[in-house]
PDB file of C-alpha atoms in Angstrom:
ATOM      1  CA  UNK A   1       0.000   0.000   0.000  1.00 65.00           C
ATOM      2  CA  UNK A   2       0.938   3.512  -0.917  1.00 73.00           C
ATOM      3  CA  UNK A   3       1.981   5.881   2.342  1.00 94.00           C
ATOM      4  CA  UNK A   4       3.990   7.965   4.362  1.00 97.00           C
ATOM      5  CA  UNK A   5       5.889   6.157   7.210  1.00 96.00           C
ATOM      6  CA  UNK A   6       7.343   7.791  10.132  1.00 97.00           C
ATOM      7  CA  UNK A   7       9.703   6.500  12.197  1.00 95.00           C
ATOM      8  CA  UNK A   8      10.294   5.499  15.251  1.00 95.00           C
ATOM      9  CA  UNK A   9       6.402   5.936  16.904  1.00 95.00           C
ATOM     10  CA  UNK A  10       8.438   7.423  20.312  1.00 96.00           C
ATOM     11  CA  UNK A  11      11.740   9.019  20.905  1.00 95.00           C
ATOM     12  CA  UNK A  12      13.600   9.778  23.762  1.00 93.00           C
ATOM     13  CA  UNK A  13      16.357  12.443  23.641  1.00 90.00           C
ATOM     14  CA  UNK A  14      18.612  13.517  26.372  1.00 91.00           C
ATOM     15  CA  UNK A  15      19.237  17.274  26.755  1.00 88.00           C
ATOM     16  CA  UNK A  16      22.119  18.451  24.325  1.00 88.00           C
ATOM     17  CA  UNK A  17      21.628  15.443  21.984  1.00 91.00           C
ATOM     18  CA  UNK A  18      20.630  15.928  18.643  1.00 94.00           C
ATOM     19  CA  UNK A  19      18.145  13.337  16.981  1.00 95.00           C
ATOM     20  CA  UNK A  20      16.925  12.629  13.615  1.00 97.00           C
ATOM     21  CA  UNK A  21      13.283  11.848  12.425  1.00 97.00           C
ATOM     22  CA  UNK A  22      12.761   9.130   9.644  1.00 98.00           C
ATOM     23  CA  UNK A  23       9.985  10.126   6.720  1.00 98.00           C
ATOM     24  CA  UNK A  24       9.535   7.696   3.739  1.00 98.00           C
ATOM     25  CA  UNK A  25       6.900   8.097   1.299  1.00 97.00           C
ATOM     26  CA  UNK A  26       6.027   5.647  -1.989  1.00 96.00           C
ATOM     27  CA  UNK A  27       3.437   7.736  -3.137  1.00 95.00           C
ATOM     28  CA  UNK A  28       5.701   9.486  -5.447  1.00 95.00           C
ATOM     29  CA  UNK A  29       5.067  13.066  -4.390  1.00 95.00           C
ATOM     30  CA  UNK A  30       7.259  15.901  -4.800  1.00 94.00           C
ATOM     31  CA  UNK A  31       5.863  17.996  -1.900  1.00 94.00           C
ATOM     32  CA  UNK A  32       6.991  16.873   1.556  1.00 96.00           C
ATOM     33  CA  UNK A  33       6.150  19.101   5.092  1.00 96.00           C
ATOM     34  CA  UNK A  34       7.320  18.698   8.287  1.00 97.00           C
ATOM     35  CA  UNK A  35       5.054  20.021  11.108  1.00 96.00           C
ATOM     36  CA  UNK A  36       5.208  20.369  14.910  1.00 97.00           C
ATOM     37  CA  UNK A  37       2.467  19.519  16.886  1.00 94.00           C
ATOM     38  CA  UNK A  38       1.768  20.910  20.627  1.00 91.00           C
ATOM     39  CA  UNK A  39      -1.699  21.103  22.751  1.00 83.00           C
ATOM     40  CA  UNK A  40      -3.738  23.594  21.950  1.00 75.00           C
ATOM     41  CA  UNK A  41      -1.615  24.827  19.252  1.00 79.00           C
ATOM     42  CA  UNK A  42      -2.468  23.003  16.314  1.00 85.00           C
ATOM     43  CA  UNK A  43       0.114  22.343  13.433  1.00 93.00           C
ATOM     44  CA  UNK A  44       2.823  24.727  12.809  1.00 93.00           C
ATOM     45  CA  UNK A  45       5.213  24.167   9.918  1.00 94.00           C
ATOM     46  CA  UNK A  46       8.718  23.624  10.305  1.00 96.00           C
ATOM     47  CA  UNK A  47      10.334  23.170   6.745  1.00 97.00           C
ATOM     48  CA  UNK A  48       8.949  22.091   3.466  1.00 95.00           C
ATOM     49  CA  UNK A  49      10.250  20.585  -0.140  1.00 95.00           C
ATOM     50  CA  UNK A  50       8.636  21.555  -3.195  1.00 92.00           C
ATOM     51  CA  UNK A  51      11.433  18.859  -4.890  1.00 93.00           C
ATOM     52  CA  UNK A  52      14.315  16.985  -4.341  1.00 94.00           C
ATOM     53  CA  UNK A  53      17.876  19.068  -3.634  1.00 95.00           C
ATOM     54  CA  UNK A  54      15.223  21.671  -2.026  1.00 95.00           C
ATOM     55  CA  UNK A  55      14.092  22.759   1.080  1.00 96.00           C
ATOM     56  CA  UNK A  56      12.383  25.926   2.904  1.00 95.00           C
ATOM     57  CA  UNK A  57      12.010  27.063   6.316  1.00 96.00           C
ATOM     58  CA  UNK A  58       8.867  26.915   7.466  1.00 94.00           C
ATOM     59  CA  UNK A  59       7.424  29.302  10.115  1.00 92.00           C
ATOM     60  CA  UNK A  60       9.104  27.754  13.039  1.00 95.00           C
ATOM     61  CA  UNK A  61      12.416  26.334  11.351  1.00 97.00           C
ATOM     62  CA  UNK A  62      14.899  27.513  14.508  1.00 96.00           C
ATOM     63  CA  UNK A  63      16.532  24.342  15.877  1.00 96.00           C
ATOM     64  CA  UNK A  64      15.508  22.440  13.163  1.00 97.00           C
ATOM     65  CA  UNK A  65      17.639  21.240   9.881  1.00 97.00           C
ATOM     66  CA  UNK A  66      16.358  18.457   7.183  1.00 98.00           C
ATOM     67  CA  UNK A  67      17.888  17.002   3.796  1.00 97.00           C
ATOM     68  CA  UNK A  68      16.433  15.988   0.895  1.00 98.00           C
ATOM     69  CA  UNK A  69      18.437  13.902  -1.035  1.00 97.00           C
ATOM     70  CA  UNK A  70      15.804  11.039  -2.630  1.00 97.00           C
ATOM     71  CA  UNK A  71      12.733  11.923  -3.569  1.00 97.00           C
ATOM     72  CA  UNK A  72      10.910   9.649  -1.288  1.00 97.00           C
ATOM     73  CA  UNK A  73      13.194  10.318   2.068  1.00 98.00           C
ATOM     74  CA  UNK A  74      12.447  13.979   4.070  1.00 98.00           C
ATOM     75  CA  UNK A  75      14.367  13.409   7.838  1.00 98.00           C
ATOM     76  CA  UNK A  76      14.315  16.033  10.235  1.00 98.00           C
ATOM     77  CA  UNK A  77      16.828  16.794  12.765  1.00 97.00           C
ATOM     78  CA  UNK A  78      15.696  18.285  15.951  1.00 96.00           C
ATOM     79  CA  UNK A  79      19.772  19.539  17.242  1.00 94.00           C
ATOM     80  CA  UNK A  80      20.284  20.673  20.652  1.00 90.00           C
ATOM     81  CA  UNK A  81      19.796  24.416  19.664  1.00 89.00           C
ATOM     82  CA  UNK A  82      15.901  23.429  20.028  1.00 90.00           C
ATOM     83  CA  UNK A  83      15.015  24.857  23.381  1.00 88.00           C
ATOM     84  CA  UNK A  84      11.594  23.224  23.649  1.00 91.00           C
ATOM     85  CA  UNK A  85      11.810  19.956  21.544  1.00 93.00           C
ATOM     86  CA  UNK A  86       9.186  17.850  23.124  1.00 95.00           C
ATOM     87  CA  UNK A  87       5.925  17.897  20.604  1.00 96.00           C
ATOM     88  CA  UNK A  88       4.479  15.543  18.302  1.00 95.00           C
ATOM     89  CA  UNK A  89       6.241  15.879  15.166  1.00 97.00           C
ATOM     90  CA  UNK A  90       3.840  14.940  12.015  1.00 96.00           C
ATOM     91  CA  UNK A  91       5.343  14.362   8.116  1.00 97.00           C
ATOM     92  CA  UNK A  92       3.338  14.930   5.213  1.00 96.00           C
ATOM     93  CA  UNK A  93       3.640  15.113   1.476  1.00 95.00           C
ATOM     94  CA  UNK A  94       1.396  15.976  -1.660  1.00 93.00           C
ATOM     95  CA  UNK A  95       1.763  15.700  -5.047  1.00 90.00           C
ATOM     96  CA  UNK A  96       3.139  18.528  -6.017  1.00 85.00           C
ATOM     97  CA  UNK A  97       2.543  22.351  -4.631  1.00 80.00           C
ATOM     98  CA  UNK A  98       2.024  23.931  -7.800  1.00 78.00           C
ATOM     99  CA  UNK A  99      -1.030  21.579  -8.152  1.00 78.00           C
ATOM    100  CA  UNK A 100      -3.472  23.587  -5.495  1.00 75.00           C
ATOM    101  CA  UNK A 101      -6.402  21.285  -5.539  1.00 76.00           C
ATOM    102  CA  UNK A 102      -5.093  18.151  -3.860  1.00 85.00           C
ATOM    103  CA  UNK A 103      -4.412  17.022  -0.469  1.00 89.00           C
ATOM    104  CA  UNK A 104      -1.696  16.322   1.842  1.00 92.00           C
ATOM    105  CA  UNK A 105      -1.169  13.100   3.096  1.00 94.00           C
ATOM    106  CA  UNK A 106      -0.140  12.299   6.950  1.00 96.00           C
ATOM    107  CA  UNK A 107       2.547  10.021   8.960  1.00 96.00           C
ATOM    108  CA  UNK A 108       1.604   8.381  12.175  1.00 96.00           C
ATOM    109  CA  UNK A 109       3.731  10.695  13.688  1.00 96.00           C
ATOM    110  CA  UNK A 110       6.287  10.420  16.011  1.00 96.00           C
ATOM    111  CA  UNK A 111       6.512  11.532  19.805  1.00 96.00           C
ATOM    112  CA  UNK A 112       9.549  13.145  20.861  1.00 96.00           C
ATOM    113  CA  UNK A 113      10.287  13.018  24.658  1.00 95.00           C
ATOM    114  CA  UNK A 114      13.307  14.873  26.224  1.00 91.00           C
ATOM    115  CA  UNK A 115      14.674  13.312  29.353  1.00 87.00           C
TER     116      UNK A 115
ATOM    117  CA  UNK B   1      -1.624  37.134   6.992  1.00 66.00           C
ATOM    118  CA  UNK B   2      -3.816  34.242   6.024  1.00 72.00           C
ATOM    119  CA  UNK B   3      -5.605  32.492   8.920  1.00 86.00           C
ATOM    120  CA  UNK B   4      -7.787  29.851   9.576  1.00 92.00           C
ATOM    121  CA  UNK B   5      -9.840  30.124  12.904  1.00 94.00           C
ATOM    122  CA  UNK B   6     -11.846  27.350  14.635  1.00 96.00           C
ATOM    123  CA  UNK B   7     -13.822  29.422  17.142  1.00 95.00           C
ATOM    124  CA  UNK B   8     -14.633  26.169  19.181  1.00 95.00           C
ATOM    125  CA  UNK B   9     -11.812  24.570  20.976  1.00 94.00           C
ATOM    126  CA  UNK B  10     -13.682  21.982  22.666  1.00 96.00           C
ATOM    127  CA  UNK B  11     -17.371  20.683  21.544  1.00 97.00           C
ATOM    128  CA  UNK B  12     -19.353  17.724  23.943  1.00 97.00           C
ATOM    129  CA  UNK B  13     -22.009  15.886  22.392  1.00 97.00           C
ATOM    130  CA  UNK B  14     -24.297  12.742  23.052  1.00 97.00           C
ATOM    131  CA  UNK B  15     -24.124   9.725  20.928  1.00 97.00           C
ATOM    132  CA  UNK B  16     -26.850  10.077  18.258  1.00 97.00           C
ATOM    133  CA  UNK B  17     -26.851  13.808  18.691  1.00 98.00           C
ATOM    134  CA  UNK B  18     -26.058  16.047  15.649  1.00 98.00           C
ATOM    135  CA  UNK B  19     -22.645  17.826  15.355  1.00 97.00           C
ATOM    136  CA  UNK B  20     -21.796  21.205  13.296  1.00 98.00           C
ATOM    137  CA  UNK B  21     -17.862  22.142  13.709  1.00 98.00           C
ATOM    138  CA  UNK B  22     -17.434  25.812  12.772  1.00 98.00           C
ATOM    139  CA  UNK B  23     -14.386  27.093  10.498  1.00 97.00           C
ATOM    140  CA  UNK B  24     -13.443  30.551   9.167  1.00 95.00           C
ATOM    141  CA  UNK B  25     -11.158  31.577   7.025  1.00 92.00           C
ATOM    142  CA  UNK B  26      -9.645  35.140   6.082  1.00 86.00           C
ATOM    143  CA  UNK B  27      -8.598  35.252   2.545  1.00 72.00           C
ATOM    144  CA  UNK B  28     -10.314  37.403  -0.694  1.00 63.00           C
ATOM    145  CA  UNK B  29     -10.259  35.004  -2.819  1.00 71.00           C
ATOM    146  CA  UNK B  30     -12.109  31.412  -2.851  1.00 69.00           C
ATOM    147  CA  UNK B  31      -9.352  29.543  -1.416  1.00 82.00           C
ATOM    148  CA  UNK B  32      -9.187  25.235  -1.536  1.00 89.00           C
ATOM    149  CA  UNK B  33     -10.423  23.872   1.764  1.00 92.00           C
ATOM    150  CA  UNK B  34      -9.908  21.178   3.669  1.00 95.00           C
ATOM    151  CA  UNK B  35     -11.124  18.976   7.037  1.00 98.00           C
ATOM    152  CA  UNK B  36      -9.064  16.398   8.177  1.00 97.00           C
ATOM    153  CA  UNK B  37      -9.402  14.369  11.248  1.00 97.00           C
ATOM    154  CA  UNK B  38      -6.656  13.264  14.060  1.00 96.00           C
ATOM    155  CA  UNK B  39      -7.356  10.651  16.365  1.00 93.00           C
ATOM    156  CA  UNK B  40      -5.440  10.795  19.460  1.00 89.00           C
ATOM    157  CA  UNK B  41      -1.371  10.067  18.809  1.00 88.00           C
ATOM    158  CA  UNK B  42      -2.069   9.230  15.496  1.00 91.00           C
ATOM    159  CA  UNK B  43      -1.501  11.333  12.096  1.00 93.00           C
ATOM    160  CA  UNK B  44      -4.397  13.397  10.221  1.00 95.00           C
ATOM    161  CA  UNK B  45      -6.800  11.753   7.803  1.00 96.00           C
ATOM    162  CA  UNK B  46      -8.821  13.698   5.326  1.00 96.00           C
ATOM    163  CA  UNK B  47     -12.138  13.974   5.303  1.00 97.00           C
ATOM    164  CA  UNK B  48     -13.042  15.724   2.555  1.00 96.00           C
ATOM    165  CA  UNK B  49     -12.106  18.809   0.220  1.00 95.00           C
ATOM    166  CA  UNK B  50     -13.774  21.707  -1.344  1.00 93.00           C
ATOM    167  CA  UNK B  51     -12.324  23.266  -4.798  1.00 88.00           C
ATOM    168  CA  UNK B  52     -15.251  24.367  -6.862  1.00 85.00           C
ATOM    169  CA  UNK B  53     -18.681  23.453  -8.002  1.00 86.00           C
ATOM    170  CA  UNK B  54     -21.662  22.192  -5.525  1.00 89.00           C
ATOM    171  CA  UNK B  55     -20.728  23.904  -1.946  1.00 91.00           C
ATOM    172  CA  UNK B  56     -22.028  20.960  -0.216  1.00 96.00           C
ATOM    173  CA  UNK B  57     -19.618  18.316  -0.434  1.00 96.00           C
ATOM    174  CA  UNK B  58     -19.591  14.699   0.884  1.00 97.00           C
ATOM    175  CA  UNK B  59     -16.681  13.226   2.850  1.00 97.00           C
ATOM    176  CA  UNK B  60     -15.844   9.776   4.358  1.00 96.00           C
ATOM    177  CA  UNK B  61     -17.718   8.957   7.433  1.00 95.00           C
ATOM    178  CA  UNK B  62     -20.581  10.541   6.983  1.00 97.00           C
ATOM    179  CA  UNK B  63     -19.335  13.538   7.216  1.00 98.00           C
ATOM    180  CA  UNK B  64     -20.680  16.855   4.932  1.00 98.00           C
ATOM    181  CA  UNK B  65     -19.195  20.278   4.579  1.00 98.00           C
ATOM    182  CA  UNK B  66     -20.621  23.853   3.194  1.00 97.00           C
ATOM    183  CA  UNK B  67     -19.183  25.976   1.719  1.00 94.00           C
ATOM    184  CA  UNK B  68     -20.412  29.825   2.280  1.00 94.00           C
ATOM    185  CA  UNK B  69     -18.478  32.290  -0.033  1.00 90.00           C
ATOM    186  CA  UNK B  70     -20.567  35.489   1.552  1.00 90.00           C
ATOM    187  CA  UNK B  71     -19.550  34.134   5.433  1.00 92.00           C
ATOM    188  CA  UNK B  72     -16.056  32.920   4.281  1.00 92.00           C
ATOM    189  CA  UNK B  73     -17.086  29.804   6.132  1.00 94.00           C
ATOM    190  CA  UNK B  74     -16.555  25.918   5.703  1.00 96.00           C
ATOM    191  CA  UNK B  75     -18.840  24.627   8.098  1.00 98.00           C
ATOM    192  CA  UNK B  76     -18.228  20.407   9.325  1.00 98.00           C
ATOM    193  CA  UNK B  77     -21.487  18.794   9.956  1.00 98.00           C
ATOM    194  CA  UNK B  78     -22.760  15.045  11.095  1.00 98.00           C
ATOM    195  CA  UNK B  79     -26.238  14.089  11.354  1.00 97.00           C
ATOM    196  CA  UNK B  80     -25.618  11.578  13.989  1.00 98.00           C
ATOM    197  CA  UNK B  81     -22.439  11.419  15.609  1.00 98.00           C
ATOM    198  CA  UNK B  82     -21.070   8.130  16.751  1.00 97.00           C
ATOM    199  CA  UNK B  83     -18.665   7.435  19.840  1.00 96.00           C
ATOM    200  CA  UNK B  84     -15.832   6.738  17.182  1.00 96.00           C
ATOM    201  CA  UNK B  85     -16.074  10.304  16.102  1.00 97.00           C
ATOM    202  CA  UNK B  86     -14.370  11.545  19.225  1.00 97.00           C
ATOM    203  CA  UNK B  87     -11.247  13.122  17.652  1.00 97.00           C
ATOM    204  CA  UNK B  88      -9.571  16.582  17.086  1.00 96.00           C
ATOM    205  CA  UNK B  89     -10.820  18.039  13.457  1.00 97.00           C
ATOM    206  CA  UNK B  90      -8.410  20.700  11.491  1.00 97.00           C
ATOM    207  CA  UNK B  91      -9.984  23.051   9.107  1.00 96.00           C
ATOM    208  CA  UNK B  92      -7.241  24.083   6.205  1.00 94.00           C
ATOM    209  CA  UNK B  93      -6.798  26.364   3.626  1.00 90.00           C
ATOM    210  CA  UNK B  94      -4.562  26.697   0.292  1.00 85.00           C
ATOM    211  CA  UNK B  95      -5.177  30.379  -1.122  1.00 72.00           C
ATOM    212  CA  UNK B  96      -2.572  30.965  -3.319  1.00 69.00           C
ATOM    213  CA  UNK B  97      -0.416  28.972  -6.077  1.00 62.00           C
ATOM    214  CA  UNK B  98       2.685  27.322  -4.367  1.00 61.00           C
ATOM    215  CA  UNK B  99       1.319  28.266  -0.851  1.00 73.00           C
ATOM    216  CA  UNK B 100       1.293  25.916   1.742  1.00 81.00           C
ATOM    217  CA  UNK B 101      -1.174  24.948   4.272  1.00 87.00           C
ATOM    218  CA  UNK B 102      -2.507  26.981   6.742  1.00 89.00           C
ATOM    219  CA  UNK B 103      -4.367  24.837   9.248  1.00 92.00           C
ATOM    220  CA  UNK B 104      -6.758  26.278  12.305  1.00 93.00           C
ATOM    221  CA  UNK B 105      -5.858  25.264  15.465  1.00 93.00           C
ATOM    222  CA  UNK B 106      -8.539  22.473  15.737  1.00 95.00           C
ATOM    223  CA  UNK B 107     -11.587  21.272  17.303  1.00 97.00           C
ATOM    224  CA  UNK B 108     -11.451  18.639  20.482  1.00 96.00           C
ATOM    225  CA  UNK B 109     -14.719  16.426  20.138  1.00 97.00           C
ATOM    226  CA  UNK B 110     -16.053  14.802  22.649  1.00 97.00           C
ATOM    227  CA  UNK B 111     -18.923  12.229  22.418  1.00 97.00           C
ATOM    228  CA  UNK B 112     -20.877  11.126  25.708  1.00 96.00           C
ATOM    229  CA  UNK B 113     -22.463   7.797  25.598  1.00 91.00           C
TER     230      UNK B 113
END
């Protein structure tokens, strides 16, 4: 089946450790997001790739760095600069985003816990 | 900016009882509009998408959103809500070509049996 896999499910990170978030998609889309999720705060957008070799920072993209080197592979590294990095981090990806009337597809998501 | 509000943070309803989840956007322009829906720890799953035509549209479900051009509103309703549907619902948006996703903050649902 065609999806977007996120791995692991839960992550534990000691302070000044810098960890890095597995996204794999085989729905051969050239859009791929990476959002942060926290209570109450819905999604906020980290960084995004409109292709491969590409990435932007999203609206929260401090403490944050990702790579883009195959198509279907987006990790993101959450790196010690990241004051606050326990959320729920949630990868996505869409066809393409010059094509405005489709949706984005969602990872499981993976929990990020710093002990 | 572009925004997305959800005025309700937190709606409780009975089994059986019918649900309307409110969304608003703030654009000029007819943007693309989406609900998904995010169970808890898991990731979001659409449930449907307005882009032109018929402003009621069907989703998975049996879900149904409006579409109300002269209220800039994308309204979520469910006849008869089941204890399943308990679940945070995101309203989005895409306004503009190459623009990402703006997403409300979201709805908490709560069903009571």
């Amino acid at each position: 089946d065609g999806g977007i896999t996120q791995s692991p499910k839960y992550l534990f990170r000691k302070e000044g450790q810098n960890v890095t978030l597995s996204c794999e998609q085989n729905l051969n889309h050239d859009a791929m997001y990476w959002y942060r999720q926290d209570p109450g705060q819905g999604l906020r957008l980290i960084y995004y790739s409109q292709i491969v070799n590409d990435f932007q920072k999203g609206d929260i993209a401090e403490g944050y760095s990702v790579s883009r080197e195959k198509k279907e592979s987006f990790p993101l590294t959450v790196t010690s600069a990241q004051k606050n990095p326990t959320a729920f981090y949630l990868c996505a990806s869409k066809v393409s985003m010059r094509i405005m009337n489709t949706e984005a597809f969602f990872g499981q998501g993976t929990r990020l816990t710093v002990v | 900016a572009q925004s997305v509000t959800q005025p309700d943070i937190h709606i409780t309803v009975s089994e059986g009882a019918s649900l309307e989840l409110r969304c608003n956007y703030s654009y000029g322009a007819t943007p693309y509009l989406f609900w998904y829906v995010q169970s808890p720890g898991q990731g979001l799953q659409l449930l449907l998408k307005y882009f032109s035509g018929d402003t009621l549209v069907q989703g998975i479900k049996g879900f149904e959103a409006e579409f109300k051009r002269s209220q800039s509103s994308f309204n979520l309703r469910k006849p008869s809500v089941h204890w399943s549907d308990a679940a945070e619902y995101f309203c989005a948006v895409v306004q503009e070509y190459g623009q990402n996703f703006v997403f409300g903050p979201g709805t908490r649902l709560s069903v009571l049996p």
